[in-house]
mmCIF file of C-alpha atoms in Angstrom:
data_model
loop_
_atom_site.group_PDB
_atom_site.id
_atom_site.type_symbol
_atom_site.label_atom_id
_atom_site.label_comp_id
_atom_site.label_asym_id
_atom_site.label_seq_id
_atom_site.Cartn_x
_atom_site.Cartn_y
_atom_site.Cartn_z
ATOM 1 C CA UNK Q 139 -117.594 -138.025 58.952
ATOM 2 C CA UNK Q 140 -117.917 -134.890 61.352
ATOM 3 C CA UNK Q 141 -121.126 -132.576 60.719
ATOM 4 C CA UNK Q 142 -119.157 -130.376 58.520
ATOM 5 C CA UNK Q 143 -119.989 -126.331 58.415
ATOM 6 C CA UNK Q 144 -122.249 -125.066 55.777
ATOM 7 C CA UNK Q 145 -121.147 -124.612 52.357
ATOM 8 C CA UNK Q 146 -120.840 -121.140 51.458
ATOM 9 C CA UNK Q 147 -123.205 -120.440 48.204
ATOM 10 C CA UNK Q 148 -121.172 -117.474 47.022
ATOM 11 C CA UNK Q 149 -117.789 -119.275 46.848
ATOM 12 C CA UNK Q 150 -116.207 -121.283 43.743
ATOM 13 C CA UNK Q 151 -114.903 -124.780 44.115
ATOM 14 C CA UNK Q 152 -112.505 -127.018 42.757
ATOM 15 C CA UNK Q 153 -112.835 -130.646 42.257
ATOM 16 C CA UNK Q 154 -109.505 -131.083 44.351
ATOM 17 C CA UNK Q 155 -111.576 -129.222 47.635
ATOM 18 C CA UNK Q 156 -110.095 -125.862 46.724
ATOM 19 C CA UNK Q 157 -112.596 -123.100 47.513
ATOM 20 C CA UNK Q 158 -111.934 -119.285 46.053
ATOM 21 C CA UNK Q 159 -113.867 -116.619 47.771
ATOM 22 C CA UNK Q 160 -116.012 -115.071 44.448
ATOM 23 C CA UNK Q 161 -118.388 -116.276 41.990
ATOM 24 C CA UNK Q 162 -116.387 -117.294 38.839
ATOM 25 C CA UNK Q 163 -118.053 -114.510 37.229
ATOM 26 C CA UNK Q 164 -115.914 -112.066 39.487
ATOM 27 C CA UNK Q 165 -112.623 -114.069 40.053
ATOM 28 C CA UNK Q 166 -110.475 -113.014 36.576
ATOM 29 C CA UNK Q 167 -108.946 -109.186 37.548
ATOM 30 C CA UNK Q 168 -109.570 -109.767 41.008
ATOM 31 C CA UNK Q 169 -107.311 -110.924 44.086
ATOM 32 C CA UNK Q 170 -109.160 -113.266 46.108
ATOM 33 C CA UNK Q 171 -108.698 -115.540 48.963
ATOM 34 C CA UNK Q 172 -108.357 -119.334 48.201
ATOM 35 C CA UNK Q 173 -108.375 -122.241 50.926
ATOM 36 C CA UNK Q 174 -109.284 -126.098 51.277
ATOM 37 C CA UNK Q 175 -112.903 -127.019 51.782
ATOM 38 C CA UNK Q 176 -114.421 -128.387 55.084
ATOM 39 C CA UNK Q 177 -114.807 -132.019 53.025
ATOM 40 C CA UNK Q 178 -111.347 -131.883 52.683
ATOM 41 C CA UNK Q 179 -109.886 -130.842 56.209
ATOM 42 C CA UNK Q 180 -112.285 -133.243 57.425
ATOM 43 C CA UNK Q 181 -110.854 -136.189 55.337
ATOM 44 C CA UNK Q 182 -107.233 -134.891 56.887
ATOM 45 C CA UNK Q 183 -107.902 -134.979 59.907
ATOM 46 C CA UNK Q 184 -106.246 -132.620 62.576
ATOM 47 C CA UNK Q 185 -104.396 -130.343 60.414
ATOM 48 C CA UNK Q 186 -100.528 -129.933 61.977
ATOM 49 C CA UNK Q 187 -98.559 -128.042 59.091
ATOM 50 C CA UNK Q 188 -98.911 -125.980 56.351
ATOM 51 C CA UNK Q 189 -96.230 -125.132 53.120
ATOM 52 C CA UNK Q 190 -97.287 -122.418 50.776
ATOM 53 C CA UNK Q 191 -96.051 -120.780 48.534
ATOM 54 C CA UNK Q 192 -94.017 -117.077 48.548
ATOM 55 C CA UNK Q 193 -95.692 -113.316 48.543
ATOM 56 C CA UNK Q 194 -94.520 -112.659 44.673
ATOM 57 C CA UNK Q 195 -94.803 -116.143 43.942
ATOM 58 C CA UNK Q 196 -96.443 -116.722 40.284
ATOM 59 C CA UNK Q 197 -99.147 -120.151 40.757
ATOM 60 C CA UNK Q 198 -100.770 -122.441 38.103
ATOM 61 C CA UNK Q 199 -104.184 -123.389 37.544
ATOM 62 C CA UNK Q 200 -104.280 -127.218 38.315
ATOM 63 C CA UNK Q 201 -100.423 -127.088 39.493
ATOM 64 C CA UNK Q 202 -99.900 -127.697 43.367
ATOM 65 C CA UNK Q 203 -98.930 -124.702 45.411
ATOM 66 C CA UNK Q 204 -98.411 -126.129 48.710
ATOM 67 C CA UNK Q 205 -99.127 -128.882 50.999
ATOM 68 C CA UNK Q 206 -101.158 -129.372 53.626
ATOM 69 C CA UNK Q 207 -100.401 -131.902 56.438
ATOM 70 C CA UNK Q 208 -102.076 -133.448 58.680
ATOM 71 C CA UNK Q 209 -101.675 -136.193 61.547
ATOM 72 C CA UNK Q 210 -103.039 -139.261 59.390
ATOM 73 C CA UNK Q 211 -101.601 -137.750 55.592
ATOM 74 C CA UNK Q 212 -99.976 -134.808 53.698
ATOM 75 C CA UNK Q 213 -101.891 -133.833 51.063
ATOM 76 C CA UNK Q 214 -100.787 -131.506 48.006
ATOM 77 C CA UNK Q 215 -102.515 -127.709 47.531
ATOM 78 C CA UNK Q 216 -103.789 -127.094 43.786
ATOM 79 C CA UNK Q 217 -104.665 -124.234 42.639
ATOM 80 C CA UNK Q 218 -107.266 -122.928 41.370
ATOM 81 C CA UNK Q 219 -106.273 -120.413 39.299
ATOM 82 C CA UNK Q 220 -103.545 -118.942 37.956
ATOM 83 C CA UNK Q 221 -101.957 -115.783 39.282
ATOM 84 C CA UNK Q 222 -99.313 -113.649 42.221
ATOM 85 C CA UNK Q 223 -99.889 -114.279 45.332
ATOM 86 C CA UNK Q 224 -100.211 -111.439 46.667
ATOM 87 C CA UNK Q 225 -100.501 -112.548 50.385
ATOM 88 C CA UNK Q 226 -100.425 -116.005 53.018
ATOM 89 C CA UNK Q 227 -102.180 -116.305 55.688
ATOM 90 C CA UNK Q 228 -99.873 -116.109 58.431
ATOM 91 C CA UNK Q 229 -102.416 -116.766 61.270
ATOM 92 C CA UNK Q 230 -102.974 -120.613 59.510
ATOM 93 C CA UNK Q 231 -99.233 -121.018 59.193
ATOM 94 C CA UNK Q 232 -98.749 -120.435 62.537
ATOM 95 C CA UNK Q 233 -101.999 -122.239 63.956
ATOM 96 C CA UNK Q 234 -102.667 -124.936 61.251
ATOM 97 C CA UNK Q 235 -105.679 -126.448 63.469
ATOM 98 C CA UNK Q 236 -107.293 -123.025 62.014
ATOM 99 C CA UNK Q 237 -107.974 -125.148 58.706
ATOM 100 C CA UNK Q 238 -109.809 -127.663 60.696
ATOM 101 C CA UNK Q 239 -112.228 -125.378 62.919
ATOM 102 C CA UNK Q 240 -112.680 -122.318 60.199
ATOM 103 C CA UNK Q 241 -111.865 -123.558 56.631
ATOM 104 C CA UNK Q 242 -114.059 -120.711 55.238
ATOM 105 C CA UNK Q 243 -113.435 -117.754 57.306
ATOM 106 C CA UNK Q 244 -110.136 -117.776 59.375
ATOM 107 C CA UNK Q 245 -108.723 -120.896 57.805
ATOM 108 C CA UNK Q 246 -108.373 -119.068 54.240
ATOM 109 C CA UNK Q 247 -104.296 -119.993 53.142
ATOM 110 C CA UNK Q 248 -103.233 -117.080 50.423
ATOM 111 C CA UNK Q 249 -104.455 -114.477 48.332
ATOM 112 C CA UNK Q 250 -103.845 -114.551 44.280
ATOM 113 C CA UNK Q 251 -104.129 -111.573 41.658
ATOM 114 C CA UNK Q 252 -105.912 -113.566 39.297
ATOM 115 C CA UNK Q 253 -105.239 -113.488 35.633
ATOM 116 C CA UNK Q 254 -106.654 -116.937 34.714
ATOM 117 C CA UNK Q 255 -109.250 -119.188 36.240
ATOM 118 C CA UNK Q 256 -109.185 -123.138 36.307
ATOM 119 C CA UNK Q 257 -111.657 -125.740 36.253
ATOM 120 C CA UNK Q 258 -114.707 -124.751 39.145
ATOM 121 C CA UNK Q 259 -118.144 -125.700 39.884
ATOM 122 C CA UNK Q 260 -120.503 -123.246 41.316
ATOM 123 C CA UNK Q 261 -121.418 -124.772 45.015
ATOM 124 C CA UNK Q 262 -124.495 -126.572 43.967
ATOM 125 C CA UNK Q 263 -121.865 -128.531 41.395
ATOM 126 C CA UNK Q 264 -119.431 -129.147 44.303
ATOM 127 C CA UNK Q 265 -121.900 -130.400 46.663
ATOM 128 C CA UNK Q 266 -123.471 -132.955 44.055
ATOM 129 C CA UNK Q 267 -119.791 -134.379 43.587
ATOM 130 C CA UNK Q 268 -119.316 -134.795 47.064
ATOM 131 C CA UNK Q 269 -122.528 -136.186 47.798
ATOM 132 C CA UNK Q 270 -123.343 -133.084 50.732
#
């Protein structure tokens, strides 16, 4: 495994390597950016293509929003919450390796309007379950 960036304290995580950019105190009412943890892109690989998921589009918590490929695998995109998208990032649609050298910062894949959250752990959860 690659020395992976730091974890970011302030973010939420999923148990499928989703991260949303808020405490889950402040997701619900909110829009915030979601994306796929550095544990995960690592465990991809070089990232080569990603599918999401429509501006106006309507997501699921725990339902797959997208995929994210990869040169060894494709793997599916789960949300987090439930919600409108209410943007994609372009920039990682266009430049997928993005996901690989930024997953927190420029690597983020869409926004969502959130009206329900899913199942999170705070980051000291999500770095117990991954063993980081």
């Amino acid at each position: 495994m690659a020395e992976l960036p730091p974890l970011p304290q302030n973010f939420t995580y999923s148990a499928e390597h989703e991260w949303i950019n808020a405490g889950a105190d402040a997701i619900v009412g909110n829009t915030v950016k979601i994306g796929i943890t550095a544990v995960a892109a690592d465990a991809l690989g070089e990232v080569v293509y990603v599918d999401l998921p429509e501006v106006g589009d309507t997501v699921t918590a725990g339902e797959t929003c997208g995929e994210v490929e990869s040169t060894k695998s494709v793997s599916d995109l789960y949300c987090p919450v439930t919600g409108e998208v209410t943007a994609i990032n372009e920039a990682a649609t266009d430049n997928p390796g993005v996901l690989n050298s930024d997953p927190y910062g420029d690597g983020w894949l869409l926004e969502v309007n959130v009206t329900e959250l899913g199942e999170v752990m705070d980051a000291a959860g999500y770095a117990e379950a991954n063993s980081l």
